[in-house]
Amino acid sequence: MTVKLVVLYTQPDDTTAFDEHYLGVHGPLVEQVPGLVRWESAGFAAAADGGELTYHRMAELYFADQAALQQALGTDEGKATGRDYGQIAPPGSRMFIAAVDD
Amino acid sequence: MTVKLVVLYTQPDDTTAFDEHYLGVHGPLVEQVPGLVRWESAGFAAAADGGELTYHRMAELYFADQAALQQALGTDEGKATGRDYGQIAPPGSRMFIAAVDD
């Protein structure tokens, strides 16, 4: 069963600086994570429910299964990506593991 | 630019009943939405950051562009799907529009 790491970034103080680091530094780190099947990032544009635009960006990293995801997080590349997440993620940002429906 | 409607469902009181309705009733409604390029749903399994498992499920509905998404929401099928969302979404559930990075 395909699983994905779902990352939700709250609004940064400096959106331009965040996006530059995200696209220029963080993205290339993600792409080196072993076992990554594919990944997708997106920028939130609006709250469709009329509520607060809580999140600025999201990312989804897809792996073949739960074991592959766990193994990836433990590699040097996975740890480097995690450290960079810790550097850039604004307070309240979240990271979840989700099982993709077939 | 591909855009997606990102739906985050908080934890329902009755997970089994929610999932039955979600997969048996809501999913088929989503699939009838005009202009939908593809969609993906997933169930959250764990919080990878050690925090609260805020959300139970997520869904992403992909459209060719912002205009196609807005048009879809205004169709009978889009409205029916929105009404069903209103019926099942636990308090605190969210719905956002996001632009997918190329």
Short mmCIF file of C-alpha atoms in Angstrom, two decimals:
data_model
loop_
_atom_site.label_atom_id
_atom_site.label_comp_id
_atom_site.label_asym_id
_atom_site.label_seq_id
_atom_site.Cartn_x
_atom_site.Cartn_y
_atom_site.Cartn_z
CA MET A 1 0.00 0.00 0.00
CA THR A 2 1.44 3.35 -1.04
CA VAL A 3 2.11 5.68 1.85
CA LYS A 4 3.00 9.34 1.82
CA LEU A 5 4.59 11.81 4.17
CA VAL A 6 2.31 14.84 4.19
CA VAL A 7 3.91 18.11 5.26
CA LEU A 8 1.86 21.23 5.96
CA TYR A 9 3.78 24.49 6.39
CA THR A 10 2.07 27.34 8.22
CA GLN A 11 2.51 30.92 7.05
CA PRO A 12 6.15 32.09 7.26
CA ASP A 13 7.08 35.61 8.38
CA ASP A 14 8.91 36.18 5.10
CA THR A 15 7.12 34.36 2.29
CA THR A 16 9.67 35.26 -0.38
CA ALA A 17 12.64 34.06 1.67
CA PHE A 18 10.76 30.88 2.60
CA ASP A 19 9.89 30.05 -0.99
CA GLU A 20 13.44 30.71 -2.19
CA HIS A 21 14.83 28.33 0.42
CA TYR A 22 12.05 25.82 -0.10
CA LEU A 23 12.39 25.59 -3.85
CA GLY A 24 16.15 26.15 -4.06
CA VAL A 25 17.44 24.18 -1.08
CA HIS A 26 14.75 22.00 0.47
CA GLY A 27 13.37 20.58 -2.77
CA PRO A 28 16.78 19.32 -3.94
CA LEU A 29 17.27 17.65 -0.52
CA VAL A 30 13.91 15.89 -0.84
CA GLU A 31 14.83 14.58 -4.27
CA GLN A 32 17.86 12.79 -2.86
CA VAL A 33 15.89 10.79 -0.28
CA PRO A 34 16.39 7.07 -1.01
CA GLY A 35 13.25 5.10 -1.81
CA LEU A 36 11.24 8.14 -2.78
CA VAL A 37 8.83 7.11 -5.52
CA ARG A 38 7.71 10.65 -6.33
CA TRP A 39 6.90 13.87 -4.58
CA GLU A 40 4.67 16.85 -5.15
CA SER A 41 4.67 20.29 -3.63
CA ALA A 42 2.03 22.98 -3.84
CA GLY A 43 1.37 26.47 -2.61
CA PHE A 44 -1.93 27.27 -0.93
CA ALA A 45 -3.75 30.03 -2.75
CA ALA A 46 -7.03 30.38 -0.87
CA ALA A 47 -9.23 28.88 1.81
CA ALA A 48 -12.19 27.38 -0.07
CA ASP A 49 -14.26 27.24 3.11
CA GLY A 50 -13.96 30.95 3.92
CA GLY A 51 -11.76 30.25 6.92
CA GLU A 52 -8.20 31.24 7.69
CA LEU A 53 -5.46 30.42 5.17
CA THR A 54 -3.68 28.40 7.84
CA TYR A 55 -1.06 26.87 5.60
CA HIS A 56 1.34 28.40 3.09
CA ARG A 57 2.68 25.27 1.43
CA MET A 58 2.31 21.51 1.42
CA ALA A 59 4.46 18.64 0.27
CA GLU A 60 3.74 14.95 -0.22
CA LEU A 61 6.52 12.38 -0.43
CA TYR A 62 5.37 9.02 -1.77
CA PHE A 63 6.90 5.67 -0.83
CA ALA A 64 6.08 2.08 -1.81
CA ASP A 65 5.05 1.19 1.72
CA GLN A 66 5.41 2.08 5.37
CA ALA A 67 8.72 0.20 5.69
CA ALA A 68 10.27 2.15 2.81
CA LEU A 69 9.16 5.43 4.34
CA GLN A 70 10.60 4.57 7.75
CA GLN A 71 13.85 3.40 6.19
CA ALA A 72 14.11 6.60 4.13
CA LEU A 73 13.73 8.80 7.20
CA GLY A 74 16.68 7.03 8.80
CA THR A 75 19.12 7.56 5.93
CA ASP A 76 21.66 10.40 5.86
CA GLU A 77 19.65 12.09 3.12
CA GLY A 78 16.42 11.66 5.07
CA LYS A 79 17.99 13.12 8.19
CA ALA A 80 19.43 16.06 6.24
CA THR A 81 15.98 16.78 4.84
CA GLY A 82 14.48 16.52 8.33
CA ARG A 83 17.06 18.96 9.72
CA ASP A 84 16.30 21.42 6.96
CA TYR A 85 12.57 21.05 7.69
CA GLY A 86 13.37 21.96 11.28
CA GLN A 87 15.17 25.08 10.07
CA ILE A 88 12.43 26.39 7.82
CA ALA A 89 9.10 25.12 9.12
CA PRO A 90 7.16 27.94 10.82
CA PRO A 91 5.62 27.14 14.23
CA GLY A 92 2.50 25.01 13.92
CA SER A 93 3.70 23.27 10.77
CA ARG A 94 2.77 19.59 10.72
CA MET A 95 4.03 16.30 9.34
CA PHE A 96 1.82 13.23 8.99
CA ILE A 97 1.99 9.75 7.54
CA ALA A 98 -1.00 8.79 5.39
CA ALA A 99 -2.03 5.62 3.59
CA VAL A 100 -3.19 6.33 0.05
CA ASP A 101 -6.51 4.74 -0.92
CA ASP A 102 -6.31 2.42 -3.90
CA MET B 1 -1.14 25.52 -13.91
CA THR B 2 -2.67 22.52 -12.23
CA VAL B 3 -4.66 23.38 -9.13
CA LYS B 4 -6.14 21.10 -6.52
CA LEU B 5 -8.83 21.30 -3.90
CA VAL B 6 -7.26 19.99 -0.70
CA VAL B 7 -9.68 18.71 1.93
CA LEU B 8 -8.57 17.86 5.46
CA TYR B 9 -11.07 16.01 7.65
CA THR B 10 -10.61 16.15 11.39
CA GLN B 11 -11.27 13.09 13.55
CA PRO B 12 -14.93 11.96 13.39
CA ASP B 13 -16.77 10.68 16.45
CA ASP B 14 -17.49 7.39 14.68
CA THR B 15 -14.59 6.50 12.43
CA THR B 16 -16.21 3.39 10.97
CA ALA B 17 -19.42 5.19 10.04
CA PHE B 18 -17.43 8.09 8.58
CA ASP B 19 -15.28 5.84 6.41
CA GLU B 20 -18.28 3.87 5.19
CA HIS B 21 -20.02 7.07 4.09
CA TYR B 22 -16.82 8.59 2.75
CA LEU B 23 -15.85 5.64 0.59
CA GLY B 24 -19.37 4.49 -0.29
CA VAL B 25 -21.21 7.76 -0.85
CA HIS B 26 -18.84 10.74 -0.93
CA GLY B 27 -16.23 9.19 -3.22
CA PRO B 28 -18.78 8.35 -5.94
CA LEU B 29 -20.07 11.95 -5.75
CA VAL B 30 -16.54 13.31 -6.20
CA GLU B 31 -16.01 11.14 -9.26
CA GLN B 32 -18.99 12.75 -10.99
CA VAL B 33 -17.66 16.31 -10.67
CA PRO B 34 -17.21 17.75 -14.18
CA GLY B 35 -13.69 18.80 -15.13
CA LEU B 36 -12.06 16.63 -12.50
CA VAL B 37 -8.71 15.44 -13.89
CA ARG B 38 -8.04 12.98 -11.07
CA TRP B 39 -8.42 12.68 -7.35
CA GLU B 40 -6.71 10.93 -4.50
CA SER B 41 -7.82 10.20 -0.98
CA ALA B 42 -5.78 8.97 1.94
CA GLY B 43 -6.21 8.09 5.58
CA PHE B 44 -3.86 9.57 8.15
CA ALA B 45 -2.05 6.85 10.06
CA ALA B 46 0.30 8.75 12.36
CA ALA B 47 1.73 12.15 13.22
CA ALA B 48 5.36 12.00 12.06
CA ASP B 49 6.24 15.02 14.21
CA GLY B 50 5.05 13.51 17.49
CA GLY B 51 2.11 15.90 17.67
CA GLU B 52 -1.60 15.33 17.68
CA LEU B 53 -3.17 13.29 14.86
CA THR B 54 -5.33 16.27 13.99
CA TYR B 55 -6.75 14.87 10.78
CA HIS B 56 -8.42 11.58 9.95
CA ARG B 57 -8.55 11.78 6.18
CA MET B 58 -7.53 13.97 3.28
CA ALA B 59 -8.63 14.30 -0.31
CA GLU B 60 -7.16 16.13 -3.27
CA LEU B 61 -9.20 16.94 -6.37
CA TYR B 62 -7.09 17.98 -9.34
CA PHE B 63 -8.23 20.37 -12.06
CA ALA B 64 -6.50 21.78 -15.15
CA ASP B 65 -6.56 25.31 -13.78
CA GLN B 66 -8.27 27.66 -11.37
CA ALA B 67 -11.09 28.40 -13.81
CA ALA B 68 -11.90 24.70 -14.21
CA LEU B 69 -12.00 24.25 -10.44
CA GLN B 70 -14.29 27.24 -9.91
CA GLN B 71 -16.57 26.08 -12.71
CA ALA B 72 -16.70 22.55 -11.24
CA LEU B 73 -17.77 23.81 -7.84
CA GLY B 74 -20.71 25.59 -9.44
CA THR B 75 -22.12 22.56 -11.26
CA ASP B 76 -24.95 20.45 -9.85
CA GLU B 77 -22.47 17.63 -9.19
CA GLY B 78 -20.04 20.00 -7.49
CA LYS B 79 -22.81 21.41 -5.31
CA ALA B 80 -24.02 17.91 -4.39
CA THR B 81 -20.49 16.99 -3.37
CA GLY B 82 -20.20 20.18 -1.34
CA ARG B 83 -23.50 19.47 0.44
CA ASP B 84 -22.30 15.98 1.30
CA TYR B 85 -19.04 17.44 2.62
CA GLY B 86 -21.12 19.68 4.86
CA GLN B 87 -22.96 16.62 6.15
CA ILE B 88 -19.91 14.54 7.01
CA ALA B 89 -17.01 16.90 7.74
CA PRO B 90 -16.29 17.00 11.50
CA PRO B 91 -15.85 20.46 13.07
CA GLY B 92 -12.47 21.97 12.23
CA SER B 93 -12.23 20.22 8.86
CA ARG B 94 -10.70 22.45 6.20
CA MET B 95 -10.82 22.99 2.46
CA PHE B 96 -8.12 24.85 0.55
CA ILE B 97 -7.18 25.62 -3.02
CA ALA B 98 -3.52 24.98 -3.86
CA ALA B 99 -1.39 25.55 -6.96
CA VAL B 100 0.72 22.49 -7.75
CA ASP B 101 4.40 23.23 -8.42
CA ASP B 102 5.61 22.09 -11.82
#
